[in-house]
């Protein structure tokens, strides 16, 4: 072929490919235009997952009638004049590409009335070419209908996902804008049915409640940086007990623009370090505001990527704000339930005792120093007598000096076991109230942290060698074991092929010495089968979780007083005593004040 300059239509269609990838991109660009036009009401109607029709109506400024045609020309914008304007850009759009791109790959109707004019104007375009235009009476604002998206670019059309997938993308997009702009009332209708609306009340909490539902909302913590911080972070993030298998529920907005930023997403995940199991992610909606000149928004045509002048600073501000919200709020008793709080009070006040007349500060500090050390290196919780000699629970001074390895810091106050309920829960008393502890969940937490500590330190986990046991599997199960045999070996499982679909189990993790190897292998296979194509992290997480679950004391198991006390001693020094590695709570806490209140003593 000889060299030729491409014809204008082809250029537009190619350019459109960068901006308009799928129906949701059309919705995004149009919502951004409505917001830039100062609308406080935006209605999005979608038919056939956006392929048949997308209609976005707003009550913004509208477009002056003599400029409408121009709005559909490439690189036509009212938001930017010179390249230096980009340093202070406050609008979502600035490239002047969206309308022309969308119009070039669809059949489009626009009706708009500018705020200063009496009459509106309506236009129809096909493949970017104006077919008709005439004046029309209409309310202030703009309505754009995009029909038959990609009708003239069959290659694009072919790559569209199922209608349900496109619907889902659009719904999450509109929801995100609802969250980012609580002052604006959004309505989303799909095939004539309303699927989302926000009230425009200005309260992020209101939108969050509609978007995520009450159950999730109850478990979200407010994030807010100090008002004098140059970089502001505001929003909500989930308590560790509310988490998801993917990071897609972490939504970030920078200066009102939804962005995708792996590094900042990681800042949020990092803030949950040790609070969430590997492979589990929080839910978060965070608005980050910073001076526009410290931000480059012109990285990609979809404007979903930004560059920060000081990326490390933004990273740490976000991470610290989220971490602080999670730590502070997990540890304050939130009065959510009438009787029991979700989380124990770990504040200073709580540590200083709820019965000052009985428990002096002196006794308390003695207890803090002389708590049983060295538990972390053990597999099972102690049965006390063998580990502590004649350690007497009520007389801390009876512990011999200089015993054991360096201790991890205390994360719970010193607890005294009172008894067991239903062979499943341990009742304990602390200086600040009563604790009801799920023995299985608590033990899972302890084992998980021991296991991960060992994993961080050495390449291979300690093993327990077995008298050879054979494992007979189906063909797909055998493939699964083969595929993951290296990972399994790292965690202490050695399996050797032994005839068709048969393996010999040579070793299992030391932690599982008391368990039935065939049973644990069956469970692991079940876990691995669940997801078709999990990432390596998810596979490792599944194995670790399963090992801890299997090794942990079960609900229904009667424990001696010493066993319970041993378990609690270890829990008191875990990094995250409040949740099990699956993110469920390990305990219910009731403060002394609450008890008094419940009994009408105050
Ligand atoms: P950009 O948003 O980058 O400026 P667009 O192609 O999205 O480019 O839009 C072109 C121009 O059309 C905008 O600059 C704006 O002046 C006008 N416009 C588009 N949509 C609307 C709307 N809903 N309300 C008012 N003006 C609009
Ligand atoms: Mg735009």
Coordinates of C-alpha atoms and ligand atoms in Angstrom, one line a residue:
X1 CA 0.0 0.0 0.0
X2 CA 1.2 3.5 -0.8
X3 CA 1.5 6.0 2.0
X4 CA -1.6 8.2 2.4
X5 CA -3.0 10.5 5.1
X6 CA -5.9 8.8 6.8
X7 CA -9.3 10.2 6.1
X8 CA -10.8 12.2 8.9
X9 CA -13.5 9.7 9.8
X10 CA -10.9 6.9 10.2
X11 CA -8.8 9.2 12.4
X12 CA -11.7 9.9 14.6
X13 CA -12.7 6.3 15.0
X14 CA -9.1 5.3 15.9
X15 CA -8.9 8.1 18.4
X16 CA -12.3 7.2 19.8
X17 CA -10.9 3.8 20.6
X18 CA -8.7 5.4 23.3
X19 CA -11.5 7.2 25.0
X20 CA -14.5 5.0 24.4
X21 CA -13.6 1.4 25.2
X22 CA -17.0 0.3 26.3
X23 CA -20.5 1.7 27.2
X24 CA -19.3 2.6 30.7
X25 CA -16.7 4.9 29.2
X26 CA -19.4 6.8 27.5
X27 CA -21.3 7.1 30.7
X28 CA -18.2 8.3 32.5
X29 CA -17.4 11.0 30.0
X30 CA -20.9 12.3 29.9
X31 CA -21.2 12.3 33.7
X32 CA -18.0 14.3 33.9
X33 CA -19.3 16.8 31.4
X34 CA -22.5 17.2 33.5
X35 CA -20.4 17.8 36.6
X36 CA -18.2 20.2 34.9
X37 CA -21.3 22.1 33.8
X38 CA -22.2 22.5 37.4
X39 CA -25.2 20.2 37.4
X40 CA -26.6 19.1 40.8
X41 CA -28.9 16.5 39.2
X42 CA -27.7 13.8 36.8
X43 CA -29.9 11.1 35.4
X44 CA -28.4 8.1 33.6
X45 CA -30.7 5.8 31.7
X46 CA -29.2 2.7 30.0
X47 CA -30.8 0.2 27.7
X48 CA -29.3 -3.2 26.7
X49 CA -26.2 -2.7 28.8
X50 CA -25.6 0.6 27.0
X51 CA -25.3 -0.9 23.6
X52 CA -28.8 0.0 22.6
X53 CA -29.0 3.4 24.3
X54 CA -27.4 5.6 26.9
X55 CA -29.2 8.8 27.9
X56 CA -27.6 11.2 30.3
X57 CA -29.6 14.2 31.4
X58 CA -28.4 17.1 33.6
X59 CA -29.5 20.5 34.9
X60 CA -26.1 22.1 34.3
X61 CA -25.3 25.3 32.4
X62 CA -26.2 23.8 29.0
X63 CA -24.2 24.7 25.8
X64 CA -24.7 28.0 24.0
X65 CA -26.6 27.3 20.8
X66 CA -23.9 28.7 18.5
X67 CA -21.3 26.4 20.1
X68 CA -23.1 23.1 20.0
X69 CA -21.7 22.1 16.7
X70 CA -18.3 23.0 17.7
X71 CA -18.5 20.8 20.9
X72 CA -18.5 17.8 18.6
X73 CA -15.3 18.8 16.8
X74 CA -12.1 17.1 17.8
X75 CA -10.1 18.9 20.5
X76 CA -12.9 21.3 21.1
X77 CA -13.2 22.3 24.7
X78 CA -14.3 25.2 26.9
X79 CA -12.1 24.2 29.8
X80 CA -8.6 24.8 28.7
X81 CA -6.8 27.4 26.5
X82 CA -3.1 27.1 27.1
X83 CA -0.9 24.3 28.3
X84 CA -0.2 26.1 31.5
X85 CA -3.9 26.0 32.4
X86 CA -3.3 22.3 33.0
X87 CA -1.4 23.2 36.1
X88 CA -4.5 24.5 37.8
X89 CA -7.1 22.4 36.2
X90 CA -10.3 22.0 38.3
X91 CA -12.6 20.5 35.8
X92 CA -12.8 16.8 35.0
X93 CA -12.6 17.3 31.3
X94 CA -10.0 19.3 29.4
X95 CA -8.9 17.2 26.3
X96 CA -12.0 18.0 24.2
X97 CA -12.1 14.5 23.0
X98 CA -15.1 12.8 24.5
X99 CA -18.0 14.2 22.6
X100 CA -16.3 13.9 19.2
X101 CA -15.1 10.4 20.0
X102 CA -18.5 9.2 21.2
X103 CA -20.3 10.8 18.3
X104 CA -18.0 9.2 15.8
X105 CA -18.9 5.7 16.9
X106 CA -22.6 6.1 17.5
X107 CA -25.9 7.7 16.5
X108 CA -26.3 10.6 18.9
X109 CA -29.0 13.1 19.8
X110 CA -28.3 16.1 21.9
X111 CA -30.8 18.6 23.3
X112 CA -29.4 21.5 25.3
X113 CA -30.4 24.9 26.5
X114 CA -27.8 27.4 27.8
X115 CA -28.6 29.2 31.0
X116 CA -28.6 32.6 29.3
X117 CA -30.9 31.7 26.4
X118 CA -34.6 31.3 26.0
X119 CA -34.6 28.5 23.4
X120 CA -32.8 25.3 23.4
X121 CA -31.3 23.5 20.4
X122 CA -31.4 19.8 19.3
X123 CA -29.0 18.0 17.0
X124 CA -28.7 14.5 15.5
X125 CA -25.4 13.1 14.5
X126 CA -24.5 9.8 12.9
X127 CA -20.9 8.6 12.9
X128 CA -19.9 12.2 13.9
X129 CA -21.8 13.9 11.0
X130 CA -24.6 16.3 11.8
X131 CA -27.9 15.1 10.2
X132 CA -30.3 17.6 11.6
X133 CA -30.5 20.6 13.9
X134 CA -33.3 22.8 15.0
X135 CA -34.3 25.1 17.9
X136 CA -36.5 23.5 20.6
X137 CA -38.1 24.5 23.8
X138 CA -36.4 22.7 26.7
X139 CA -35.4 23.1 30.3
X140 CA -32.0 24.5 31.2
X141 CA -29.4 21.8 30.9
X142 CA -28.3 19.0 28.5
X143 CA -29.7 15.7 27.5
X144 CA -27.5 13.4 25.3
X145 CA -28.7 10.1 23.9
X146 CA -26.1 7.7 22.5
X147 CA -27.7 5.0 20.4
X148 CA -26.2 1.9 18.8
X149 CA -22.7 2.4 20.2
X150 CA -20.0 1.0 17.8
X151 CA -22.6 0.4 15.1
X152 CA -19.9 1.5 12.5
X153 CA -17.0 -0.2 14.2
X154 CA -17.8 -3.9 14.2
X155 CA -14.4 -4.9 15.5
X156 CA -15.1 -3.0 18.7
X157 CA -18.6 -4.3 19.0
X158 CA -17.3 -7.9 18.9
X159 CA -15.1 -7.2 21.9
X160 CA -17.9 -6.0 24.2
X161 CA -18.6 -8.2 27.1
X162 CA -21.9 -9.8 28.0
X163 CA -24.7 -7.3 28.6
X164 CA -24.7 -8.2 32.3
X165 CA -21.1 -7.4 32.6
X166 CA -21.5 -4.0 31.0
X167 CA -24.5 -3.3 33.3
X168 CA -22.4 -4.1 36.3
X169 CA -19.6 -1.7 35.1
X170 CA -22.0 1.1 34.5
X171 CA -23.7 0.6 37.9
X172 CA -20.4 0.7 39.8
X173 CA -19.3 3.7 37.8
X174 CA -22.4 5.7 38.6
X175 CA -22.2 4.6 42.2
X176 CA -18.6 5.8 42.4
X177 CA -19.6 9.3 41.1
X178 CA -22.5 9.3 43.5
X179 CA -19.9 8.8 46.3
X180 CA -17.5 11.4 45.0
X181 CA -20.2 14.0 44.6
X182 CA -22.6 13.7 47.5
X183 CA -24.0 17.2 46.7
X184 CA -25.2 15.9 43.3
X185 CA -28.4 13.9 43.0
X186 CA -27.7 10.9 40.8
X187 CA -30.3 8.5 39.4
X188 CA -29.4 5.3 37.4
X189 CA -32.0 3.4 35.5
X190 CA -31.2 0.2 33.6
X191 CA -33.9 -1.0 31.1
X192 CA -36.4 1.3 32.8
X193 CA -35.7 0.1 36.3
X194 CA -34.1 2.3 38.9
X195 CA -31.0 0.6 40.2
X196 CA -29.3 3.4 42.2
X197 CA -30.0 6.8 43.3
X198 CA -28.4 9.3 45.7
X199 CA -30.2 12.1 47.5
X200 CA -27.8 15.0 46.9
X201 CA -27.9 15.7 50.6
X202 CA -24.2 16.5 50.6
X203 CA -23.4 13.7 53.1
X204 CA -21.0 11.0 52.0
X205 CA -22.5 8.8 54.6
X206 CA -25.9 8.9 53.0
X207 CA -24.5 7.8 49.7
X208 CA -22.4 5.1 51.2
X209 CA -25.4 3.7 53.0
X210 CA -27.4 3.5 49.7
X211 CA -24.4 2.2 47.8
X212 CA -23.2 -0.5 50.2
X213 CA -26.2 -1.2 52.4
X214 CA -26.6 -0.9 56.1
X215 CA -24.7 -4.0 57.1
X216 CA -21.5 -2.9 55.4
X217 CA -22.0 0.7 56.4
X218 CA -22.1 -0.2 60.0
X219 CA -18.6 -1.6 59.6
X220 CA -17.1 1.4 57.9
X221 CA -14.9 3.9 59.8
X222 CA -14.6 7.5 58.9
X223 CA -11.2 8.7 57.7
X224 CA -10.2 12.3 58.0
X225 CA -6.9 14.0 58.0
X226 CA -6.3 17.0 60.3
X227 CA -7.7 20.2 58.8
X228 CA -4.3 21.8 58.4
X229 CA -2.8 19.0 56.4
X230 CA -1.8 20.2 52.9
X231 CA -3.0 16.9 51.5
X232 CA -6.5 16.1 52.7
X233 CA -7.9 12.6 52.8
X234 CA -11.5 12.1 53.6
X235 CA -13.9 9.2 53.4
X236 CA -14.6 5.8 54.8
X237 CA -12.8 2.5 55.2
X238 CA -13.9 -0.8 56.4
X239 CA -13.3 -2.4 59.8
X240 CA -11.0 -5.4 59.4
X241 CA -14.0 -7.6 59.9
X242 CA -15.4 -6.4 56.6
X243 CA -13.2 -7.5 53.7
X244 CA -13.3 -8.9 50.2
X245 CA -11.3 -11.3 48.1
X246 CA -10.4 -8.6 45.6
X247 CA -9.2 -5.0 45.8
X248 CA -11.9 -3.7 43.4
X249 CA -13.8 -2.2 46.3
X250 CA -11.1 0.3 47.1
X251 CA -12.3 3.5 45.3
X252 CA -10.0 6.5 45.2
X253 CA -10.7 10.0 44.0
X254 CA -8.1 12.7 43.6
X255 CA -9.5 16.2 43.4
X256 CA -12.9 14.8 42.6
X257 CA -11.6 12.5 39.8
X258 CA -11.9 8.7 40.1
X259 CA -8.4 7.3 39.6
X260 CA -6.8 3.9 39.3
X261 CA -3.5 3.9 41.1
X262 CA -1.9 0.7 42.1
X263 CA 0.5 2.4 44.5
X264 CA -2.2 4.3 46.4
X265 CA -4.4 1.2 46.5
X266 CA -1.5 -0.5 48.1
X267 CA -1.2 2.3 50.6
X268 CA -4.7 1.5 51.7
X269 CA -4.1 -2.3 51.9
X270 CA -0.8 -1.7 53.8
X271 CA -2.7 0.3 56.4
X272 CA -4.4 -3.0 57.3
X273 CA -1.0 -4.8 57.7
X274 CA -1.5 -7.7 60.1
X275 CA -5.2 -6.9 60.4
X276 CA -6.2 -8.7 57.3
X277 CA -5.2 -12.1 56.0
X278 CA -3.2 -12.2 52.8
X279 CA -5.6 -12.3 49.9
X280 CA -8.3 -10.3 51.7
X281 CA -8.8 -6.6 51.0
X282 CA -10.7 -3.8 52.7
X283 CA -13.6 -1.8 51.2
X284 CA -12.8 1.9 51.1
X285 CA -14.0 5.2 49.5
X286 CA -11.4 7.9 49.8
X287 CA -11.3 11.4 48.6
X288 CA -7.8 12.8 48.3
X289 CA -7.5 16.6 47.8
X290 CA -4.3 18.3 47.0
X291 CA -3.1 21.5 45.2
X292 CA -3.8 21.0 41.5
X293 CA -0.3 22.0 40.5
X294 CA 1.1 19.0 42.4
X295 CA -0.8 16.7 40.1
X296 CA -0.6 15.7 36.5
X297 CA -3.9 14.5 35.2
X298 CA -2.9 14.4 31.6
X299 CA -1.4 10.9 31.6
X300 CA -3.9 8.9 29.6
X301 CA -7.0 9.8 27.5
X302 CA -9.4 8.2 30.0
X303 CA -7.9 10.5 32.7
X304 CA -8.1 7.6 35.2
X305 CA -4.4 7.8 35.8
X306 CA -2.6 10.6 37.5
X307 CA 0.9 11.5 38.4
X308 CA 1.8 13.1 41.7
X309 CA 4.7 15.5 42.1
X310 CA 5.4 13.9 45.5
X311 CA 4.1 10.3 45.2
X312 CA 5.7 9.1 48.4
X313 CA 4.2 11.9 50.4
X314 CA 0.7 11.2 49.1
X315 CA 1.3 7.5 49.8
X316 CA 2.2 8.0 53.3
X317 CA -0.6 10.5 54.1
X318 CA -3.2 8.1 52.7
X319 CA -1.7 5.1 54.5
X320 CA -1.4 7.0 57.8
X321 CA -4.9 8.4 57.6
X322 CA -6.4 5.0 57.0
X323 CA -4.3 3.2 59.5
X324 CA -5.2 5.7 62.2
X325 CA -8.9 5.4 61.4
X326 CA -8.8 1.6 61.6
X327 CA -6.7 1.4 64.7
X328 CA -8.5 4.2 66.6
X329 CA -12.0 3.1 65.8
X330 CA -11.5 -0.7 66.1
X331 CA -10.4 0.0 69.7
X332 CA -13.1 2.3 70.9
X333 CA -16.2 0.5 71.9
X334 CA -18.7 1.5 69.4
X335 CA -22.2 1.4 70.8
X336 CA -23.7 -0.5 68.0
X337 CA -25.5 -3.2 69.9
X338 CA -27.5 -2.8 73.0
X339 CA -25.7 -5.4 75.0
X340 CA -22.3 -6.1 73.6
X341 CA -19.7 -4.1 71.9
X342 CA -17.9 -5.3 68.9
X343 CA -14.5 -4.5 70.1
X344 CA -12.8 -4.3 73.5
X345 CA -11.6 -1.0 74.8
X346 CA -7.9 -1.0 74.6
X347 CA -7.5 2.7 75.5
X348 CA -5.4 3.9 78.4
X349 CA -8.4 4.4 80.5
X350 CA -9.4 0.8 80.0
X351 CA -6.1 -0.4 81.0
X352 CA -6.2 1.5 84.3
X353 CA -8.9 -0.6 85.7
X354 CA -12.6 -0.6 86.3
X355 CA -12.5 -1.5 89.9
X356 CA -9.8 0.8 91.3
X357 CA -10.5 -0.3 94.9
X358 CA -9.6 -3.9 94.1
X359 CA -7.0 -3.7 91.5
X360 CA -4.3 -1.2 92.2
X361 CA -2.1 0.2 89.6
X362 CA 0.8 -1.5 91.2
X363 CA -0.7 -4.9 90.8
X364 CA -1.6 -4.2 87.3
X365 CA 1.9 -3.2 86.3
X366 CA 3.3 -6.2 88.0
X367 CA 1.0 -8.4 85.9
X368 CA 2.1 -6.6 82.8
X369 CA 5.7 -7.3 83.3
X370 CA 5.5 -10.8 84.6
X371 CA 3.2 -12.3 82.1
X372 CA 4.2 -15.7 80.8
X373 CA 6.8 -15.4 78.1
X374 CA 7.9 -17.5 75.3
X375 CA 4.6 -18.8 74.1
X376 CA 5.1 -17.8 70.5
X377 CA 7.5 -20.5 69.7
X378 CA 5.2 -23.3 70.7
X379 CA 2.8 -25.1 68.5
X380 CA -0.1 -25.6 70.7
X381 CA -1.2 -23.4 73.5
X382 CA 0.3 -24.4 76.7
X383 CA -1.1 -26.8 79.1
X384 CA 0.6 -24.5 81.6
X385 CA 2.1 -26.9 84.1
X386 CA 4.7 -28.3 81.7
X387 CA 5.7 -24.9 80.4
X388 CA 5.6 -22.8 83.5
X389 CA 6.6 -25.2 86.2
X390 CA 4.6 -24.2 89.2
X391 CA 3.5 -20.9 87.8
X392 CA 0.6 -19.7 89.9
X393 CA -1.9 -17.6 88.0
X394 CA -2.9 -15.5 91.1
X395 CA 0.7 -14.8 92.1
X396 CA 2.6 -13.3 89.2
X397 CA 5.8 -13.2 91.3
X398 CA 6.0 -16.9 91.2
X399 CA 7.2 -16.9 87.6
X400 CA 11.0 -17.5 87.6
X401 CA 13.1 -14.7 86.3
X402 CA 14.8 -14.5 82.9
X403 CA 12.6 -17.2 81.4
X404 CA 11.9 -17.5 77.7
X405 CA 12.5 -15.5 74.6
X406 CA 11.9 -11.8 74.1
X407 CA 8.2 -11.0 74.3
X408 CA 6.0 -9.4 71.7
X409 CA 4.3 -6.3 72.9
X410 CA 1.0 -6.7 74.7
X411 CA -2.1 -5.9 72.5
X412 CA -4.7 -6.9 75.1
X413 CA -4.8 -6.2 78.8
X414 CA -3.9 -9.1 81.1
X415 CA -7.0 -11.3 81.2
X416 CA -8.0 -13.8 83.8
X417 CA -10.0 -16.8 82.7
X418 CA -13.3 -17.3 84.5
X419 CA -14.7 -20.3 82.7
X420 CA -15.9 -21.9 79.5
X421 CA -19.4 -21.7 78.0
X422 CA -20.8 -24.3 75.7
X423 CA -17.4 -25.9 75.3
X424 CA -16.8 -23.1 72.7
X425 CA -16.3 -19.8 74.4
X426 CA -14.0 -18.6 77.1
X427 CA -15.2 -16.0 79.6
X428 CA -12.4 -13.9 80.9
X429 CA -12.1 -10.8 83.0
X430 CA -9.8 -7.9 82.3
X431 CA -9.1 -4.7 84.2
X432 CA -11.7 -2.9 82.1
X433 CA -14.5 -5.4 81.7
X434 CA -15.6 -8.8 80.6
X435 CA -14.5 -10.7 77.5
X436 CA -16.3 -13.6 75.8
X437 CA -13.8 -15.2 73.5
X438 CA -14.4 -17.7 70.7
X439 CA -11.8 -20.3 71.4
X440 CA -11.5 -21.6 67.8
X441 CA -11.2 -18.1 66.3
X442 CA -8.7 -17.0 68.9
X443 CA -6.6 -20.1 68.4
X444 CA -6.7 -19.6 64.7
X445 CA -5.4 -16.1 65.1
X446 CA -2.5 -17.3 67.4
X447 CA -1.5 -20.1 65.0
X448 CA -1.8 -17.9 62.0
X449 CA 0.7 -15.3 63.4
X450 CA 3.1 -18.1 64.5
X451 CA 2.9 -19.7 61.2
X452 CA 3.5 -16.4 59.3
X453 CA 6.3 -15.4 61.6
X454 CA 8.0 -18.7 60.8
X455 CA 7.2 -18.3 57.1
X456 CA 8.8 -14.8 57.1
X457 CA 12.0 -16.2 58.7
X458 CA 12.7 -19.3 56.7
X459 CA 12.2 -20.7 53.3
X460 CA 10.6 -23.9 54.4
X461 CA 8.2 -24.5 57.3
X462 CA 9.0 -27.1 59.8
X463 CA 7.6 -30.5 58.9
X464 CA 6.3 -33.5 60.6
X465 CA 7.3 -36.7 58.9
X466 CA 4.8 -39.4 58.5
X467 CA 4.8 -43.1 58.2
X468 CA 4.0 -43.1 54.5
X469 CA 0.2 -42.7 53.7
X470 CA -1.2 -43.0 50.3
X471 CA -3.6 -40.5 48.8
X472 CA -5.8 -41.8 46.0
X473 CA -7.3 -39.0 43.9
X474 CA -9.4 -38.3 40.8
X475 CA -7.6 -37.1 37.7
X476 CA -8.5 -33.4 38.1
X477 CA -7.6 -33.5 41.8
X478 CA -4.3 -35.1 41.0
X479 CA -3.5 -32.3 38.5
X480 CA -4.3 -29.7 41.1
X481 CA -1.9 -31.3 43.6
X482 CA 0.8 -31.5 40.8
X483 CA 0.3 -27.9 39.9
X484 CA 0.7 -26.7 43.5
X485 CA 3.2 -29.2 44.8
X486 CA 6.0 -26.6 45.1
X487 CA 3.8 -24.3 47.1
X488 CA 2.6 -27.1 49.2
X489 CA 6.2 -28.2 49.9
X490 CA 7.1 -24.7 51.1
X491 CA 4.4 -25.0 53.7
X492 CA 5.5 -28.4 54.9
X493 CA 3.5 -30.8 52.7
X494 CA 5.6 -33.3 50.8
X495 CA 3.7 -35.4 48.3
X496 CA 5.4 -37.8 46.0
X497 CA 3.8 -39.3 42.9
X498 CA 3.1 -43.0 43.4
X499 CA 1.3 -44.5 40.4
X500 CA -1.5 -42.9 38.4
X501 CA -3.3 -40.2 40.4
X502 CA -1.8 -41.5 43.6
X503 CA 0.6 -39.8 46.0
X504 CA 2.5 -40.7 49.1
X505 CA 2.3 -38.1 51.8
X506 CA 5.7 -37.9 53.3
X507 CA 5.3 -34.9 55.6
X508 CA 2.8 -32.4 56.7
X509 CA 3.3 -29.0 58.5
X510 CA 4.6 -29.6 62.1
X511 CA 1.6 -27.7 63.4
X512 CA -0.6 -30.5 62.1
X513 CA 1.2 -33.3 63.8
X514 CA -1.9 -34.3 65.6
X515 CA -4.2 -34.1 62.6
X516 CA -5.4 -36.7 60.2
X517 CA -3.3 -36.2 57.0
X518 CA -5.8 -37.6 54.6
X519 CA -8.5 -35.3 55.9
X520 CA -6.4 -32.2 55.7
X521 CA -5.4 -33.1 52.1
X522 CA -9.0 -33.5 51.2
X523 CA -9.8 -30.1 52.7
X524 CA -7.0 -28.4 50.9
X525 CA -8.0 -29.9 47.6
X526 CA -11.6 -28.6 48.2
X527 CA -10.1 -25.1 48.9
X528 CA -8.0 -25.1 45.8
X529 CA -10.9 -26.3 43.6
X530 CA -13.1 -23.4 44.6
X531 CA -11.6 -20.9 42.3
X532 CA -10.7 -21.6 38.7
X533 CA -7.7 -19.4 38.5
X534 CA -6.6 -17.9 41.8
X535 CA -3.3 -16.0 41.9
X536 CA -0.3 -17.4 43.7
X537 CA -1.0 -15.2 46.8
X538 CA -4.6 -16.6 47.0
X539 CA -3.3 -20.1 46.8
X540 CA -0.8 -19.6 49.6
X541 CA -3.4 -17.8 51.7
X542 CA -5.8 -20.7 51.3
X543 CA -3.2 -23.2 52.4
X544 CA -2.1 -21.2 55.4
X545 CA -5.7 -20.6 56.5
X546 CA -6.6 -24.2 56.1
X547 CA -3.6 -25.4 58.1
X548 CA -4.4 -22.9 60.9
X549 CA -8.1 -23.8 60.9
X550 CA -7.3 -27.5 61.0
X551 CA -4.7 -27.2 63.8
X552 CA -6.8 -24.9 66.0
X553 CA -8.8 -26.1 68.9
X554 CA -12.4 -26.8 67.8
X555 CA -15.6 -25.4 69.1
X556 CA -17.2 -28.0 71.3
X557 CA -13.9 -29.1 72.8
X558 CA -13.8 -29.0 76.5
X559 CA -10.7 -27.2 77.8
X560 CA -9.1 -27.2 81.2
X561 CA -8.6 -24.0 83.0
X562 CA -4.9 -24.1 82.3
X563 CA -5.4 -24.7 78.6
X564 CA -7.7 -21.7 78.4
X565 CA -5.4 -19.5 80.4
X566 CA -2.5 -20.6 78.1
X567 CA -4.5 -19.7 75.0
X568 CA -5.5 -16.3 76.4
X569 CA -1.8 -15.6 77.3
X570 CA -0.8 -16.1 73.7
X571 CA -3.8 -14.1 72.3
X572 CA -2.8 -11.2 74.5
X573 CA 0.4 -10.8 72.5
X574 CA -0.8 -11.4 69.0
X575 CA -0.6 -8.4 66.6
X576 CA -4.3 -8.4 65.9
X577 CA -6.1 -10.2 68.8
X578 CA -9.5 -8.9 67.8
X579 CA -10.1 -10.9 64.6
X580 CA -9.4 -14.3 63.3
X581 CA -7.4 -14.6 60.1
X582 CA -10.7 -14.9 58.2
X583 CA -11.5 -11.4 59.5
X584 CA -14.2 -12.6 61.9
X585 CA -14.2 -11.3 65.5
X586 CA -12.5 -13.4 68.1
X587 CA -14.3 -11.8 71.0
X588 CA -17.2 -9.9 72.4
X589 CA -16.4 -7.3 75.0
X590 CA -18.5 -5.7 77.6
X591 CA -17.0 -2.9 79.6
X592 CA -17.5 -2.5 83.4
X593 CA -19.5 0.7 82.7
X594 CA -21.8 -1.2 80.4
X595 CA -22.3 -4.0 82.9
X596 CA -23.2 -1.4 85.5
X597 CA -25.6 0.3 83.1
X598 CA -27.2 -3.0 82.2
X599 CA -27.9 -3.8 85.8
X600 CA -29.2 -0.3 86.5
X601 CA -26.3 0.6 88.8
X602 CA -25.6 3.9 87.3
Ligands
LIG1 P1 -14.0 18.3 27.5 O1 -14.9 17.8 28.6 O2 -12.6 17.7 27.6 O3 -13.9 19.8 27.4 P2 -15.8 17.1 25.7 O4 -15.7 16.5 24.3 O5 -16.2 16.1 26.7 O6 -14.5 17.8 26.1 O7 -16.9 18.2 25.7 C1 -16.6 19.3 24.8 C2 -17.3 20.6 25.3 O8 -18.7 20.5 25.2 C3 -17.0 20.9 26.8 O9 -15.8 21.6 26.9 C4 -18.2 21.7 27.2 O10 -18.0 23.0 26.9 C5 -19.3 21.2 26.3 N1 -20.2 20.2 27.0 C6 -20.2 18.9 26.9 N2 -21.1 18.3 27.6 C7 -21.7 19.3 28.3 C8 -22.8 19.3 29.2 N3 -23.4 18.2 29.7 N4 -23.2 20.5 29.7 C9 -22.6 21.6 29.3 N5 -21.6 21.6 28.4 C10 -21.1 20.5 27.9
LIG2 MG1 -15.6 15.9 28.8

